[in-house]
Coordinates of C-alpha atoms and ligand atoms in Angstrom, one line a residue:
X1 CA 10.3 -22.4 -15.3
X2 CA 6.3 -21.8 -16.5
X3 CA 4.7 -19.8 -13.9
X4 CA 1.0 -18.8 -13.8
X5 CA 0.0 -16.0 -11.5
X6 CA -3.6 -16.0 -10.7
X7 CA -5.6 -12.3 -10.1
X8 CA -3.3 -9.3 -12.2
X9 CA -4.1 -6.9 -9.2
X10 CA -1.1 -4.9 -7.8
X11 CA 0.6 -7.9 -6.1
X12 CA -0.1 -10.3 -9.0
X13 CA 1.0 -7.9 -11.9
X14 CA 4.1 -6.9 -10.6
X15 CA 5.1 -10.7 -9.1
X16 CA 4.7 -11.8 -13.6
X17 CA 6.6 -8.8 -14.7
X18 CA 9.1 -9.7 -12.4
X19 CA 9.3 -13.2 -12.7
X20 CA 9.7 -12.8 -16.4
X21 CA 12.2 -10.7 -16.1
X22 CA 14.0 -12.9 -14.4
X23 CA 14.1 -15.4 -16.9
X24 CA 10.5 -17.4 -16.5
X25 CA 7.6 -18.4 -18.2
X26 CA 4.8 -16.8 -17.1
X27 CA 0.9 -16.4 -17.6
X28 CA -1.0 -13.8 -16.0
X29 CA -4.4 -14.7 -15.9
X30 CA -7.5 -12.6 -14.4
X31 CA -10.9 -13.6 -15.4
X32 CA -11.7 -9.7 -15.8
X33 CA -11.2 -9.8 -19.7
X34 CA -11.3 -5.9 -20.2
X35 CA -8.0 -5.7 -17.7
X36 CA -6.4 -8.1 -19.8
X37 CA -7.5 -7.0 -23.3
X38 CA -5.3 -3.5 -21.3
X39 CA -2.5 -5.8 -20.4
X40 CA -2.0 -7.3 -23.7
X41 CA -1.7 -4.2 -25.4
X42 CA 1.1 -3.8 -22.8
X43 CA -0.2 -1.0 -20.7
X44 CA -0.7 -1.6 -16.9
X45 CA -4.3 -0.9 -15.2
X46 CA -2.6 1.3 -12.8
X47 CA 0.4 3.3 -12.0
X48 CA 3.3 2.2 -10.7
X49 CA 7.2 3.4 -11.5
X50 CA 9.0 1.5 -14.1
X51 CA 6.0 -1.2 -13.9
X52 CA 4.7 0.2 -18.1
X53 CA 8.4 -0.6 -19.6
X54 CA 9.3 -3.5 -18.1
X55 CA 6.0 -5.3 -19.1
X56 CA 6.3 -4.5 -22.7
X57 CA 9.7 -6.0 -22.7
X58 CA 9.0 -8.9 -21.5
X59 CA 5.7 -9.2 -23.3
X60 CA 7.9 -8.3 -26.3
X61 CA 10.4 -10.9 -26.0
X62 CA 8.0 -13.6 -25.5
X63 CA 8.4 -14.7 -21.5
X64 CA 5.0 -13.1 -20.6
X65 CA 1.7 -13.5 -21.6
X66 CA -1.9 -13.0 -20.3
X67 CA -5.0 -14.6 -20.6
X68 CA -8.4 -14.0 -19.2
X69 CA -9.2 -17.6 -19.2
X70 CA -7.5 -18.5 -15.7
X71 CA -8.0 -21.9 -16.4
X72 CA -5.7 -22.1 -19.6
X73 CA -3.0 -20.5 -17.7
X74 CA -2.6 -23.5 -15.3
X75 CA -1.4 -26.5 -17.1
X76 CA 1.5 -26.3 -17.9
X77 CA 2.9 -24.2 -14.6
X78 CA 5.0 -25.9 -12.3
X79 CA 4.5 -22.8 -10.0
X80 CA 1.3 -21.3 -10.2
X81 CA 0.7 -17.8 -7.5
X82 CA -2.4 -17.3 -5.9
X83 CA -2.6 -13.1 -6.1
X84 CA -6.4 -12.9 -6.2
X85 CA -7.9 -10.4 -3.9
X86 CA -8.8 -10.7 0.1
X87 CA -11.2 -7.9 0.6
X88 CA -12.5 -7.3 4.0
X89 CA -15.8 -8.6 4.8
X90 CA -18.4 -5.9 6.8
X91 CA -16.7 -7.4 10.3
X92 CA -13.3 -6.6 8.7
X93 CA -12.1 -10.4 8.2
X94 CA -10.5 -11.3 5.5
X95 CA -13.0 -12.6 2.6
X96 CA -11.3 -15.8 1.1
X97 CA -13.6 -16.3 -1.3
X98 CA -11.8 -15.5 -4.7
X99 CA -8.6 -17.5 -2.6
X100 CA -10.9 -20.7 -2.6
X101 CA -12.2 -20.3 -6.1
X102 CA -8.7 -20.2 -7.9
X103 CA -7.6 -23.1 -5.9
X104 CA -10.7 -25.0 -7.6
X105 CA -9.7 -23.5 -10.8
X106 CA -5.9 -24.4 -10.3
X107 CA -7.3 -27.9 -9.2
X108 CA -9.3 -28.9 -12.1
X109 CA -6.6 -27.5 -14.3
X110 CA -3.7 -29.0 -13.6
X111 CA -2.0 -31.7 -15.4
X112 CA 1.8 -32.0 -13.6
X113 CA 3.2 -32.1 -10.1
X114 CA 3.9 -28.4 -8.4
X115 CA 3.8 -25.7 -6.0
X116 CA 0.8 -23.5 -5.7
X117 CA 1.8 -20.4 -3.5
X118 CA -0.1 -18.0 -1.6
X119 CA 0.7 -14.6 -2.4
X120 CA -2.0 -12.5 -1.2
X121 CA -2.2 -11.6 2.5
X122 CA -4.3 -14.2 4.2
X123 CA -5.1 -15.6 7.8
X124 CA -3.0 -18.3 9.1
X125 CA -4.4 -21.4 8.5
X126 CA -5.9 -20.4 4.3
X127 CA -2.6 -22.7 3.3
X128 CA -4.2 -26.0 4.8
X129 CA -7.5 -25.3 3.8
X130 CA -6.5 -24.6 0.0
X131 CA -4.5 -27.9 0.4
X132 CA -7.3 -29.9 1.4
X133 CA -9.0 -28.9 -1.7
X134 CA -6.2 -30.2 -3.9
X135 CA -5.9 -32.8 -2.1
X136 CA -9.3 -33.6 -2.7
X137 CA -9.4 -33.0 -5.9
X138 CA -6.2 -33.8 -7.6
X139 CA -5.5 -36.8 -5.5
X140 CA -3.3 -38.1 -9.0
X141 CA -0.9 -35.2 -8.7
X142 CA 1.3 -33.7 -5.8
X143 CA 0.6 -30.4 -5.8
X144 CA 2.4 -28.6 -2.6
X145 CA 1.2 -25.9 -1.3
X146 CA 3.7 -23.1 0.0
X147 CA 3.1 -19.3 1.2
X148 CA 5.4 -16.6 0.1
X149 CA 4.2 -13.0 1.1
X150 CA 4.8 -10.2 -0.7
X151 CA 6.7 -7.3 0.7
X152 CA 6.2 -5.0 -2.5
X153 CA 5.4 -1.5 -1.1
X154 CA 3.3 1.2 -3.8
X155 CA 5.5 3.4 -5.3
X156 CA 8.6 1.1 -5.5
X157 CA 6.9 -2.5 -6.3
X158 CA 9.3 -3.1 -9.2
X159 CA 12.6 -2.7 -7.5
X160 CA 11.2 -4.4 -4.1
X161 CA 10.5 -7.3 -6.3
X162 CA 13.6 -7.1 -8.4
X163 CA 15.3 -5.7 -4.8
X164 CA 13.7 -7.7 -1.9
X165 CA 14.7 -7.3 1.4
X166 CA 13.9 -11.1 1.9
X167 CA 12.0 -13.7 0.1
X168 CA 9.7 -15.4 2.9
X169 CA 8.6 -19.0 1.6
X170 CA 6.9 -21.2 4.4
X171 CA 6.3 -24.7 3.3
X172 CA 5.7 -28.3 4.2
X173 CA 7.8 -30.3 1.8
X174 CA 11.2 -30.3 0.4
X175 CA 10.8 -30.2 -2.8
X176 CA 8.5 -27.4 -2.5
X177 CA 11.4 -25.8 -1.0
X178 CA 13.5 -26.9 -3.8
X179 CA 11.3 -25.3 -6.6
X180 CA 11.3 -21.9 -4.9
X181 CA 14.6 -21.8 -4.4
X182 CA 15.4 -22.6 -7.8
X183 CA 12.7 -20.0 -9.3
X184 CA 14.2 -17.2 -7.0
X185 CA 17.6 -18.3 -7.7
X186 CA 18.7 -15.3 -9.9
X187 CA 18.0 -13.1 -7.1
X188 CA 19.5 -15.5 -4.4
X189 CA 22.2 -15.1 -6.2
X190 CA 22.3 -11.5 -6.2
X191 CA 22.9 -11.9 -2.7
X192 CA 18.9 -11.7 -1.7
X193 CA 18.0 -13.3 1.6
X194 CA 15.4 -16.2 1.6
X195 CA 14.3 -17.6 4.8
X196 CA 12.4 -20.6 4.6
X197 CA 9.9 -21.3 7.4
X198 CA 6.5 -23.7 7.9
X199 CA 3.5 -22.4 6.7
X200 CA 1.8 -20.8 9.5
X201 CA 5.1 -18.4 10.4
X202 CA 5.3 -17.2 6.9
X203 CA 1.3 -16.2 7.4
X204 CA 1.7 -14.8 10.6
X205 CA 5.3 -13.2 10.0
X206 CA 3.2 -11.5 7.3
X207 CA 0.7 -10.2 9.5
X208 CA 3.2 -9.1 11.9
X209 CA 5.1 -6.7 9.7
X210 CA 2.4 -4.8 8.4
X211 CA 0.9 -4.7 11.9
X212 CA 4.9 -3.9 13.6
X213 CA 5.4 -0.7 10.5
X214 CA 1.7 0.5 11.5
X215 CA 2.5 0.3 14.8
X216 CA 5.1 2.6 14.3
X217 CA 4.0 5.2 12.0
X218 CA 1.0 5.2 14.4
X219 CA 3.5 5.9 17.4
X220 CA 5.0 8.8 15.6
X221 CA 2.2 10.4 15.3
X222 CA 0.9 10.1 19.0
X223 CA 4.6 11.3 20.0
X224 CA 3.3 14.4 17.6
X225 CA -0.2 15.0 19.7
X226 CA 2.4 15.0 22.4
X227 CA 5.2 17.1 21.1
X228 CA 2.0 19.4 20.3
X229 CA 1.3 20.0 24.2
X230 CA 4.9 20.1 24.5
X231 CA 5.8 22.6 22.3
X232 CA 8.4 20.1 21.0
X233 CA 9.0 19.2 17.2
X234 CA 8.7 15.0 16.6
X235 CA 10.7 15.4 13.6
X236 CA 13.6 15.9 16.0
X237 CA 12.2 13.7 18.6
X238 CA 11.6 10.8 15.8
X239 CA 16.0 11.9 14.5
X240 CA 16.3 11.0 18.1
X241 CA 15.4 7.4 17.7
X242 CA 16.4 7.0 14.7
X243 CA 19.7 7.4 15.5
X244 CA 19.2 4.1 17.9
X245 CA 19.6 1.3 15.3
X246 CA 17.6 -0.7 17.9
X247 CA 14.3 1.6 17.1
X248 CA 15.5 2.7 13.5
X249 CA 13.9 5.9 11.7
X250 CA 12.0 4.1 8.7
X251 CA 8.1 4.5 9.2
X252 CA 8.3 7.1 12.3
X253 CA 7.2 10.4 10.3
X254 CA 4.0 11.9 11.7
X255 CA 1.4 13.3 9.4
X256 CA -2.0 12.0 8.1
X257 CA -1.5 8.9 9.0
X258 CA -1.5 5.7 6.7
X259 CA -3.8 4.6 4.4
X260 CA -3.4 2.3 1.1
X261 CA -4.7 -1.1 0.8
X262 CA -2.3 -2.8 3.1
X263 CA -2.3 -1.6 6.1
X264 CA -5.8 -0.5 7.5
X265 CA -7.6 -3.9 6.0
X266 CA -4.4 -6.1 7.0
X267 CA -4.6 -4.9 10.7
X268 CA -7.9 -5.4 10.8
X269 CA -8.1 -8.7 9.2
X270 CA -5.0 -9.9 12.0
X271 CA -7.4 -8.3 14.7
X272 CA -10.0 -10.8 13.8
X273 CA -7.4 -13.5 13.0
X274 CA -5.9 -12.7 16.5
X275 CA -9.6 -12.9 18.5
X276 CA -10.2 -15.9 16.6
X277 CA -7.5 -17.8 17.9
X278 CA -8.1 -16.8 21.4
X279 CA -5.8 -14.3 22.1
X280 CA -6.9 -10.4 22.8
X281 CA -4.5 -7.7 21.6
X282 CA -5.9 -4.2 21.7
X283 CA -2.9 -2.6 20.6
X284 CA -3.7 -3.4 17.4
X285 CA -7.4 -1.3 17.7
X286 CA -5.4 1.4 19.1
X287 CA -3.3 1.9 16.2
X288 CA -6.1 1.9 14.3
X289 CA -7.4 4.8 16.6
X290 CA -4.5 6.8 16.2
X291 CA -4.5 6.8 12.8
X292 CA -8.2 7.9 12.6
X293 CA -7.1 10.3 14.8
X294 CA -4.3 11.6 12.7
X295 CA -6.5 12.6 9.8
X296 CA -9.3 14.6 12.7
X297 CA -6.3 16.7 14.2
X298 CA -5.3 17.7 10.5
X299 CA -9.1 18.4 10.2
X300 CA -9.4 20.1 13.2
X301 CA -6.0 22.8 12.1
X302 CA -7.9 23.8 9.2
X303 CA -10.7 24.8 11.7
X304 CA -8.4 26.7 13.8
X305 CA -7.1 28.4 10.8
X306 CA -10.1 29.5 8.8
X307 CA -12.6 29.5 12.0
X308 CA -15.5 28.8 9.9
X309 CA -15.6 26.1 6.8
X310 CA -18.4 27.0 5.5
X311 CA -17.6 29.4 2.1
X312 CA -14.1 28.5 2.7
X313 CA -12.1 27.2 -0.1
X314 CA -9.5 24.6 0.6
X315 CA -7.1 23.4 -1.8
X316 CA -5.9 19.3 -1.0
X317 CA -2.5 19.2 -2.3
X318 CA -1.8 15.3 -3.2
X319 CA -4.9 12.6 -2.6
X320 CA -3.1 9.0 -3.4
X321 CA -2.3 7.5 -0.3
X322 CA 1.6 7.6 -0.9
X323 CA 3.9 9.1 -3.3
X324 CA 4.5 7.4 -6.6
X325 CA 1.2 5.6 -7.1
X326 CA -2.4 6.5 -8.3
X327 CA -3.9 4.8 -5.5
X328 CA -6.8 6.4 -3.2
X329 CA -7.7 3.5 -1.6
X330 CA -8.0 3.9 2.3
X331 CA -6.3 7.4 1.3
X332 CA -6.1 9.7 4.4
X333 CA -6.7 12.1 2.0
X334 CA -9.3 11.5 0.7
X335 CA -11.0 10.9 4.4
X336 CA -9.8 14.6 5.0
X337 CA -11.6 16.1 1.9
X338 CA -14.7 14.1 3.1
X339 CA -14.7 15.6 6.9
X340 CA -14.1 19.2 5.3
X341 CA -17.0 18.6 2.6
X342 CA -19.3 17.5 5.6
X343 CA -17.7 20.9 7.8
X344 CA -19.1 22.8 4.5
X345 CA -15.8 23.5 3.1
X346 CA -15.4 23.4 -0.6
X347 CA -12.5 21.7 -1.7
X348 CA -10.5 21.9 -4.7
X349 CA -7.2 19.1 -5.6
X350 CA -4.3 18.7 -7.1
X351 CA -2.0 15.3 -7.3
X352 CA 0.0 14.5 -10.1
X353 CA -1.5 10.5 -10.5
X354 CA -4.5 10.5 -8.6
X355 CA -6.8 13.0 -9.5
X356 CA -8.9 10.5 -11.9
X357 CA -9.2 7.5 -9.5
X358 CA -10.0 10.8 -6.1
X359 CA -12.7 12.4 -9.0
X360 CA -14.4 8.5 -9.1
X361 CA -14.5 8.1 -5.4
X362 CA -15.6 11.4 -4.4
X363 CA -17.3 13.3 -7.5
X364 CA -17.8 16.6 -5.3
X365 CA -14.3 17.0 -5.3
X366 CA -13.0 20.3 -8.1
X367 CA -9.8 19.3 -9.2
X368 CA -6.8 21.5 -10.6
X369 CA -4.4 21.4 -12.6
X370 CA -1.0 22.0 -10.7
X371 CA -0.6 23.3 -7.1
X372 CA -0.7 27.3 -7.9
X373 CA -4.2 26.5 -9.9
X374 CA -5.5 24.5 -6.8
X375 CA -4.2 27.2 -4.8
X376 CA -5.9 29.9 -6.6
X377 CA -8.6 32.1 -4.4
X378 CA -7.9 28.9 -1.6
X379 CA -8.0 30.1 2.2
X380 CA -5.8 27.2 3.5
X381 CA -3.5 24.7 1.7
X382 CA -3.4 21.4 2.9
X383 CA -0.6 19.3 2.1
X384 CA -1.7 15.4 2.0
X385 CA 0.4 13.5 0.0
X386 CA 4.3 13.8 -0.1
X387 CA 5.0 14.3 -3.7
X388 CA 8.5 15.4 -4.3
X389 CA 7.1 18.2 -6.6
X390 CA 5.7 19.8 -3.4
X391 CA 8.9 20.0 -1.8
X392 CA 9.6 22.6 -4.3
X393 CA 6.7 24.7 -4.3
X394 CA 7.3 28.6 -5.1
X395 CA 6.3 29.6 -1.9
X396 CA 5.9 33.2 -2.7
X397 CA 3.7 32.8 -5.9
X398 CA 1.6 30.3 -3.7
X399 CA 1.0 33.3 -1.3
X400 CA 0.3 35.3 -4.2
X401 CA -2.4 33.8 -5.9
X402 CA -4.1 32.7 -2.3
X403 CA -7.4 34.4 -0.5
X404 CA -5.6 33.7 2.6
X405 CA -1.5 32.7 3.8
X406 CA -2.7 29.7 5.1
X407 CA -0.6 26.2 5.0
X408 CA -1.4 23.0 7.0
X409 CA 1.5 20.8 6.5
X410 CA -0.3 17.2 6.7
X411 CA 3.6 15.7 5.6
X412 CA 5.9 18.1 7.0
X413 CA 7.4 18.7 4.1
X414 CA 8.1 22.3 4.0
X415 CA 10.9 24.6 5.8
X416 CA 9.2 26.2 8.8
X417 CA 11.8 29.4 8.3
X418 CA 11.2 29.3 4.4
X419 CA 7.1 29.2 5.0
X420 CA 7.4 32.2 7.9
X421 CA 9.7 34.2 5.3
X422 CA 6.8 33.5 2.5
X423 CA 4.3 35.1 5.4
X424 CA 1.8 32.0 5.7
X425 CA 0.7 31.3 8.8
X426 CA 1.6 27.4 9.2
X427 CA 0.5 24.2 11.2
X428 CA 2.7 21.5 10.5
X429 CA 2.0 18.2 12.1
X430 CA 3.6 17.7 15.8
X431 CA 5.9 21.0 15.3
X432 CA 5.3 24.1 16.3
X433 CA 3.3 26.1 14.5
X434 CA 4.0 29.4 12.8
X435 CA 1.8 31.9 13.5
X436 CA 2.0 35.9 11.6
Ligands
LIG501 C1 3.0 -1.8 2.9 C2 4.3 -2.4 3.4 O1 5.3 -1.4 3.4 C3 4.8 -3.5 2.4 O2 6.0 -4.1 2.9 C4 3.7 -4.6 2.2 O3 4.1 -5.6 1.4 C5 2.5 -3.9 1.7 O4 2.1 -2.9 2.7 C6 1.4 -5.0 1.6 O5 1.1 -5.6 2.6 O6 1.0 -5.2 0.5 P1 2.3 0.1 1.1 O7 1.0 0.0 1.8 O8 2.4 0.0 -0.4 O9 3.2 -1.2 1.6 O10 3.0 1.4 1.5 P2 3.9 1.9 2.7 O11 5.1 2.6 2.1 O12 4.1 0.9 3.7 O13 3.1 3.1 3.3 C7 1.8 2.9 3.9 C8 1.2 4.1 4.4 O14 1.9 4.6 5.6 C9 1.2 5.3 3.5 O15 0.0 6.0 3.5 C10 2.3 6.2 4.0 O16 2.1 7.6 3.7 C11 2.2 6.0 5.5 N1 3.5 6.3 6.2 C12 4.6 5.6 6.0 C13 3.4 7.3 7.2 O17 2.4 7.9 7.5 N2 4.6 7.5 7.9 C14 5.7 6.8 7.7 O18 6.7 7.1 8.4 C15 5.7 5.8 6.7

């Protein structure tokens, strides 16, 4: 089938790739030229695993183009994806901006019948309002509109879009129905579940997810503050649970709390979306909370290790805001190196992707060039990100080439007996601590 996927961001890039690889046509368009002048010479604008290979095959074989011209794209599509950006607005609402322009552009564009699907994570209700614009404007063509969310987490994008847990389409029409079911229909096949809803589940169901795994994550890591009083370890506590299949252990390990582009903007953006349509639900400001809270009691560990941060060295081990990506947006941290600049730490890094996008966002940061370098003359370690390298680290040689044995375990990721044998006094997040 010809496919056009508006906005090449995260979301949009990997849904093409995909889709190609699955046997369609498809045009990625972005009106920024110089990220597609990048994408035609087959490299990707960021990092994500397996994402570089699989975009130069199918670039290569002739099922996926790109083109900065957004409006070329559309013609011939049948299926065209809305993946532009949502940003939030100073009040934290989703801004639907670039979600009504592209709609315009797909409208004046289009020159058959087909679907146009949301993609991007957007309020209830942005499905009617893009299809009263083409509507209005294409009243000569029966253009559908239909809302298919992405699940793609960073890190793993490729295989959840090759892998998906479900394929969510909400729509209004059958044959909207019909012409997602037949461009999924290599991984229906596979045996992938698609559940077809209306519109406004799929939006909220969306919304709910994101809210429900933040929720979670955000539980873990009050159960910590607890187990921390408690002299109790939530990694046991959260084994516990997930030995329940009615709680489940996915998205219940304490630490710095989330970050990324999903979660904080999404939970705001469904706080607004949930005041607006006159409902109050301040469990979703308390997660929020939590997780601001998550990053200040890492923060507050270094204190109680080093005393004072002023002339202190602190060495940030991992700043993207997950394993496998080179993403610092929203990255917890990134908010920690900023509360221990402003406690007058100085603070070197070391991530294995990241270290170019954490430089651009926060230029005071010195970075390194692998752990033991970042480590070097440090008084405390901080360990941000969970990077399988750092699972590994030479625990002895770290204490070696340290000012000071000191490890704050933002991840647990380390061996409590392993880091006491190494002699660094430890603080691992809702464990107890190790103290020489
Ligand atoms: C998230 C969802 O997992 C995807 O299903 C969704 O499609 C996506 O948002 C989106 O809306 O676009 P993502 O933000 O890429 O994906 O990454 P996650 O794996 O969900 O992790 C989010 C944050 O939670 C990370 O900072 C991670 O370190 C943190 N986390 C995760 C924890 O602190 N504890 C956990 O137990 C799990």
């Amino acid at each position: 089938m010809d496919v056009a996927v508006v906005g090449t961001g995260h979301v949009g890039l990997v849904t093409s790739v995909s889709l190609a690889s699955i046997g369609h046509e498809v045009v990625g368009a972005d009106s920024d030229h110089e990220k597609v002048a990048l994408l035609q010479n087959g490299v990707s604008p960021f990092f994500e695993p397996g994402l570089d290979p699989l975009l130069q095959d199918e670039m290569a074989n002739g099922r996926l183009s790109f083109a900065s011209d957004v409006g070329a794209a559309i013609p011939n599509a049948e299926v065209v994806f809305l993946c532009v950006g949502t940003p939030p607005r100073a009040d934290g609402e989703a801004s639907l901006v670039a979600v009504e322009k592209a709609a315009r552009v797909v409208a004046r564009h289009a020159t058959r019948d087909g679907v146009v699907v949301e993609k991007s994570t957007v309020p209830a209700g942005t499905a009617d309002r893009v299809e009263r614009i083409l509507k209005h404007e294409r009243p000569d063509l029966r253009l559908d509109v239909a809302s298919n969310p992405e699940f793609l987490s960073e890190g793993r994008a490729v295989e959840d879009a090759l892998n998906p847990y479900r394929i969510l389409v909400g729509a209004r029409s059958e044959a909207a129905f019909e012409t997602l079911r037949r461009l999924y229909g290599p991984l229906i096949e596979n045996g992938r579940r698609l559940i077809e809803t209306d519109i406004q589940t799929a939006e909220i169901a969306k919304h709910v997810c994101n809210a429900f795994l933040a929720m979670k994550i955000s539980f873990a890591n009050a159960v910590a503050r607890i187990c921390e009083r408690a002299g109790a370890d939530v990694v046991g506590v959260a084994d516990v649970m997930g030995a329940d299949p009615r709680i489940g252990r996915a998205f219940l390990d304490a630490g710095l709390g989330y970050g990324g582009y999903c979660f904080p903007k999404d939970l705001l953006a469904f706080e607004k979306l949930v005041t607006k349509l006159g409902y109050s639900l301040p469990l979703l400001s308390e997660i929020a909370r939590i997780n601001d809270e998550a990053v200040e009691e890492t923060a507050a560990k270094v204190r109680e290790g080093l005393w004072n941060l002023e002339d202190k060295r602190v060495a940030l081990l991992g700043l993207s805001f997950k394993p496998g990506t080179d993403d610092v947006r929203f990255s917890p941290g990134l908010a920690l190196a900023r509360r221990l600049l402003d406690g007058g730490a100085r603070i070197v890094a070391y991530d294995p992707r990241a270290l170019a996008n954490a430089k651009a966002e926060l230029p005071e940061l010195e970075v390194a060039s692998d752990p033991y370098d970042a480590a070097a003359d440090a008084h405390c370690v901080v360990l941000c990100t969970e990077w399988e390298e750092f699972r590994s680290l030479e625990l002895p040689r770290l204490a070696e080439v340290m000012a000071y044995p000191l490890i704050v375990d933002g991840r647990n990721i380390l061996d409590p007996a392993q880091v006491h044998a190494a002699g660094f006094t430890y603080y691992p997040t809702g464990r107890p601590p190790v103290l020489q």
